[in-house]
XYZ file of C-alpha atoms in Angstrom:
300
model
C -0.018 0.236 -0.087
C 2.936 2.328 0.769
C 4.352 2.191 -2.803
C 1.109 2.613 -4.358
C 0.402 5.762 -2.124
C 3.869 6.943 -3.173
C 3.162 6.300 -6.848
C -0.088 8.432 -6.640
C 1.461 11.184 -4.744
C 4.239 11.401 -7.394
C 1.743 11.492 -10.033
C -0.370 14.339 -8.227
C 2.631 16.286 -7.625
C 3.286 16.573 -11.232
C -0.095 17.170 -12.749
C 1.017 18.798 -15.898
C 4.040 16.669 -16.826
C 3.764 15.695 -20.437
C 3.772 11.879 -21.303
C 7.025 10.320 -22.152
C 6.164 9.602 -25.744
C 5.257 13.327 -26.204
C 8.560 14.509 -24.887
C 10.566 11.932 -26.839
C 8.761 13.175 -29.911
C 9.610 16.778 -29.582
C 13.389 15.837 -28.875
C 13.133 13.920 -32.005
C 11.434 16.673 -33.983
C 14.155 19.121 -32.890
C 17.019 16.443 -33.827
C 15.585 16.538 -36.848
C 15.497 20.231 -37.647
C 18.893 20.862 -36.380
C 20.267 17.973 -38.798
C 18.476 19.396 -41.585
C 19.537 23.005 -41.053
C 23.111 22.032 -40.808
C 23.070 19.689 -43.780
C 21.347 22.371 -45.916
C 24.018 25.043 -44.691
C 27.042 22.546 -45.395
C 25.645 21.879 -48.910
C 25.177 25.458 -49.561
C 28.690 26.068 -48.603
C 30.152 23.230 -50.634
C 28.096 24.059 -53.871
C 29.373 27.784 -53.556
C 33.153 26.571 -53.196
C 32.476 23.913 -56.064
C 30.880 26.521 -58.428
C 33.764 29.003 -57.759
C 36.290 26.524 -58.424
C 34.661 25.063 -61.412
C 34.373 28.674 -62.941
C 37.941 29.676 -62.325
C 39.128 26.437 -63.924
C 37.207 26.647 -66.758
C 38.124 30.081 -67.801
C 41.883 29.620 -66.868
C 42.813 26.161 -67.735
C 42.745 26.756 -71.728
C 45.185 29.563 -71.066
C 47.832 27.488 -69.308
C 50.729 26.422 -71.401
C 54.480 26.174 -71.257
C 55.053 29.681 -72.285
C 52.655 30.980 -69.685
C 54.686 29.231 -66.812
C 58.137 30.074 -68.106
C 57.918 33.543 -69.887
C 57.503 36.847 -68.396
C 54.392 39.291 -69.118
C 54.405 40.965 -72.407
C 53.727 44.698 -72.816
C 50.161 45.677 -72.693
C 48.061 44.711 -75.597
C 50.603 42.198 -76.988
C 49.519 38.429 -77.182
C 51.642 35.924 -75.224
C 53.810 36.279 -72.383
C 53.279 34.534 -69.111
C 53.828 34.822 -64.941
C 57.189 33.022 -64.341
C 58.303 36.015 -62.602
C 55.265 35.992 -60.508
C 55.465 32.299 -59.517
C 59.279 32.729 -58.672
C 58.467 35.748 -56.526
C 55.670 34.220 -54.530
C 58.164 31.548 -53.639
C 60.579 33.798 -52.254
C 58.167 36.101 -50.497
C 56.220 33.182 -48.716
C 59.863 31.648 -47.948
C 60.693 34.837 -46.523
C 57.423 34.881 -44.615
C 58.055 31.741 -43.157
C 61.754 32.626 -42.152
C 60.240 35.490 -40.168
C 56.904 34.389 -39.032
C 57.341 30.781 -38.348
C 60.065 30.770 -35.561
C 58.343 33.740 -33.808
C 54.753 32.033 -34.034
C 56.023 28.620 -32.904
C 58.027 30.120 -29.739
C 54.849 32.323 -28.746
C 52.879 28.965 -28.776
C 55.385 27.283 -26.481
C 55.304 30.213 -24.264
C 51.418 30.223 -24.142
C 51.198 26.372 -23.516
C 53.972 25.556 -21.406
C 54.402 28.884 -19.289
C 51.264 30.914 -19.958
C 50.147 31.897 -16.592
C 49.351 35.166 -15.124
C 48.260 38.392 -16.482
C 51.187 38.870 -19.140
C 50.308 35.516 -20.411
C 46.848 36.660 -20.755
C 47.705 39.755 -22.683
C 50.059 38.009 -25.039
C 46.896 35.694 -26.007
C 44.650 38.419 -26.337
C 46.967 40.284 -28.542
C 47.560 37.162 -30.719
C 43.685 37.081 -31.068
C 43.770 40.513 -31.848
C 46.214 40.312 -34.667
C 44.404 37.406 -36.299
C 41.334 39.606 -36.902
C 43.138 42.946 -38.079
C 42.827 43.623 -41.790
C 46.092 42.700 -43.495
C 46.561 45.878 -45.207
C 47.297 47.291 -41.843
C 50.567 44.943 -41.834
C 51.562 46.271 -45.347
C 51.274 49.902 -43.938
C 53.517 48.969 -41.047
C 56.057 47.461 -43.379
C 55.903 50.412 -45.712
C 56.531 52.804 -42.817
C 59.519 50.957 -41.161
C 60.928 49.398 -44.231
C 60.054 50.881 -47.493
C 60.054 54.770 -46.274
C 63.820 54.393 -44.869
C 64.882 52.490 -47.995
C 63.193 54.866 -50.237
C 62.079 51.859 -52.466
C 59.622 49.087 -52.507
C 61.267 45.794 -52.071
C 60.518 41.870 -51.654
C 61.984 42.300 -47.914
C 59.136 44.395 -46.949
C 56.802 42.273 -48.673
C 58.275 39.064 -46.805
C 58.109 40.765 -43.384
C 54.503 42.048 -43.863
C 53.595 38.524 -44.826
C 55.435 37.125 -41.870
C 53.584 39.264 -39.418
C 50.393 38.035 -40.821
C 51.469 34.259 -39.895
C 52.498 35.106 -36.575
C 49.293 34.706 -34.800
C 48.056 32.025 -37.126
C 51.119 29.928 -36.099
C 50.992 30.966 -32.647
C 47.365 29.920 -32.039
C 47.626 26.732 -33.752
C 50.801 25.545 -32.115
C 49.469 26.846 -28.628
C 46.300 24.128 -29.126
C 48.326 21.493 -30.605
C 50.780 21.657 -27.480
C 48.134 21.503 -25.145
C 46.966 18.133 -26.834
C 50.118 16.569 -25.936
C 49.111 14.471 -22.419
C 50.627 16.004 -19.392
C 51.686 12.305 -18.407
C 54.511 12.639 -20.941
C 55.890 15.829 -19.440
C 55.958 14.271 -15.865
C 57.401 11.049 -16.955
C 60.069 13.114 -18.738
C 60.534 15.463 -15.627
C 60.570 12.393 -13.269
C 63.442 10.791 -15.166
C 65.831 13.721 -14.660
C 65.251 15.922 -17.578
C 64.769 19.654 -17.340
C 61.985 21.595 -18.419
C 63.646 22.898 -21.607
C 64.783 19.242 -22.673
C 61.183 18.011 -22.192
C 59.808 20.491 -24.252
C 62.505 19.754 -27.151
C 62.527 16.048 -26.864
C 59.025 15.124 -25.601
C 56.551 17.862 -26.328
C 57.553 19.251 -29.734
C 58.152 15.921 -31.282
C 54.503 14.789 -30.041
C 52.943 17.979 -31.694
C 54.996 18.019 -34.737
C 52.375 17.035 -37.284
C 49.828 19.620 -35.994
C 52.567 22.447 -36.001
C 53.382 21.483 -39.424
C 49.787 21.511 -40.422
C 49.165 25.008 -38.998
C 52.462 26.258 -40.515
C 51.300 25.169 -43.979
C 47.815 26.562 -43.259
C 49.414 29.833 -42.658
C 51.783 29.865 -45.905
C 48.634 29.060 -47.783
C 46.954 32.101 -46.235
C 49.659 34.714 -47.033
C 50.362 33.017 -50.360
C 47.179 34.767 -51.567
C 47.609 37.930 -49.718
C 47.493 41.001 -52.298
C 46.618 44.399 -50.275
C 50.234 43.981 -48.366
C 52.314 43.551 -51.247
C 50.705 46.543 -53.153
C 52.333 48.652 -50.352
C 55.609 46.704 -50.094
C 56.669 44.319 -52.825
C 55.038 46.348 -55.583
C 55.603 44.046 -58.171
C 57.827 43.977 -61.451
C 57.574 42.516 -64.977
C 61.220 41.472 -64.731
C 63.033 38.443 -62.957
C 64.269 39.373 -59.720
C 65.690 37.651 -56.793
C 67.223 40.737 -54.892
C 65.234 41.058 -51.987
C 66.107 44.698 -51.635
C 64.208 45.508 -55.253
C 60.749 45.493 -56.074
C 59.444 41.759 -56.472
C 56.393 40.266 -58.491
C 53.980 37.864 -56.882
C 51.090 35.752 -58.173
C 48.373 37.565 -56.176
C 49.807 41.040 -57.674
C 49.999 39.603 -61.106
C 46.478 38.390 -60.988
C 45.257 41.784 -59.796
C 47.143 43.897 -62.333
C 45.732 41.456 -65.119
C 42.278 41.670 -63.794
C 42.130 45.414 -64.029
C 43.400 45.390 -67.350
C 41.151 46.467 -70.316
C 42.986 43.673 -72.630
C 40.905 40.437 -72.638
C 44.298 38.697 -73.047
C 45.364 39.539 -69.796
C 42.156 39.268 -68.030
C 42.209 35.536 -69.227
C 45.602 35.398 -68.103
C 44.490 36.470 -64.431
C 42.094 33.560 -64.480
C 44.911 31.133 -65.407
C 47.260 32.755 -62.603
C 44.484 32.099 -60.302
C 44.399 28.312 -61.297
C 48.052 28.255 -60.816
C 47.777 29.499 -57.279
C 45.141 26.984 -56.515
C 47.335 24.315 -57.799
C 50.431 25.531 -55.805
C 48.452 25.708 -52.464
C 46.616 22.436 -53.253
C 50.159 20.581 -53.932
C 51.796 21.963 -50.615
C 48.922 20.806 -48.666
C 48.866 17.192 -50.095
C 52.647 17.051 -49.753
C 52.549 17.998 -46.191
C 49.795 15.678 -45.352
C 51.377 12.901 -47.304
C 54.880 13.811 -45.146
C 53.386 13.859 -41.786
C 51.533 10.728 -42.211
C 47.904 12.152 -42.479
C 46.705 9.784 -45.496
C 48.045 6.798 -43.710
C 46.457 7.498 -40.357
C 43.141 7.707 -42.116
C 43.518 4.565 -43.894
């Protein structure tokens, strides 16, 4: 009798409680709505990306040939020419940016992950987040003021520094997140065996997170490889081959921008072809890094 009375009291204390079947039905409907919404959003984003890629490939592939990849631009209005100097310039500029931005970004990520406690670390973390959202033309203006103006000339060095500054917050935030994923037990085991904290970081923590750090570096390089605004104020561009970083230097984004603004249809078509080359270079670099770090083997 006591059990029956307790069940009656429980039922009477919640007179408006919906049946379990109705509650489950509402949860099921909510789940279906969320799944449909996310699927629609993903489908829309993928379709837009595929349309852009298909349009650029359709417009640019017919104009890609050996001369386009090995010759420099012709004077305005003349047929032929290519973007060889822009390809070499992009490789040099991205290499300079990596030399400048990767060490600073990785060491910043190590500091925030391993020693980042207190007000100063929070301030550094906040500045990294702010730098990530700053328009890239501001970095070009910074390099223009401190490098271009004192040298009184545009240069590849100024462009590399501007791109390197863009890379720093991307590499720093990625490195911090990857290093935090390394199990704490590995650090404790290394310290228990007598290793110093610096040796633990160099021999245990960094090798464990190396693949993730490399992936972050490649993402940062792919990001800066397509930047145009900072280079307009620093490298400026040129129609001639140049490997001297103290002089103006061309780059693929600059050449695409110049050709796209041209009134000549030949150069507009070459702008699409240059876009295809830039996309292919980024894809090749991404796939090469995934293969080198074993990303495909882990998935298989």
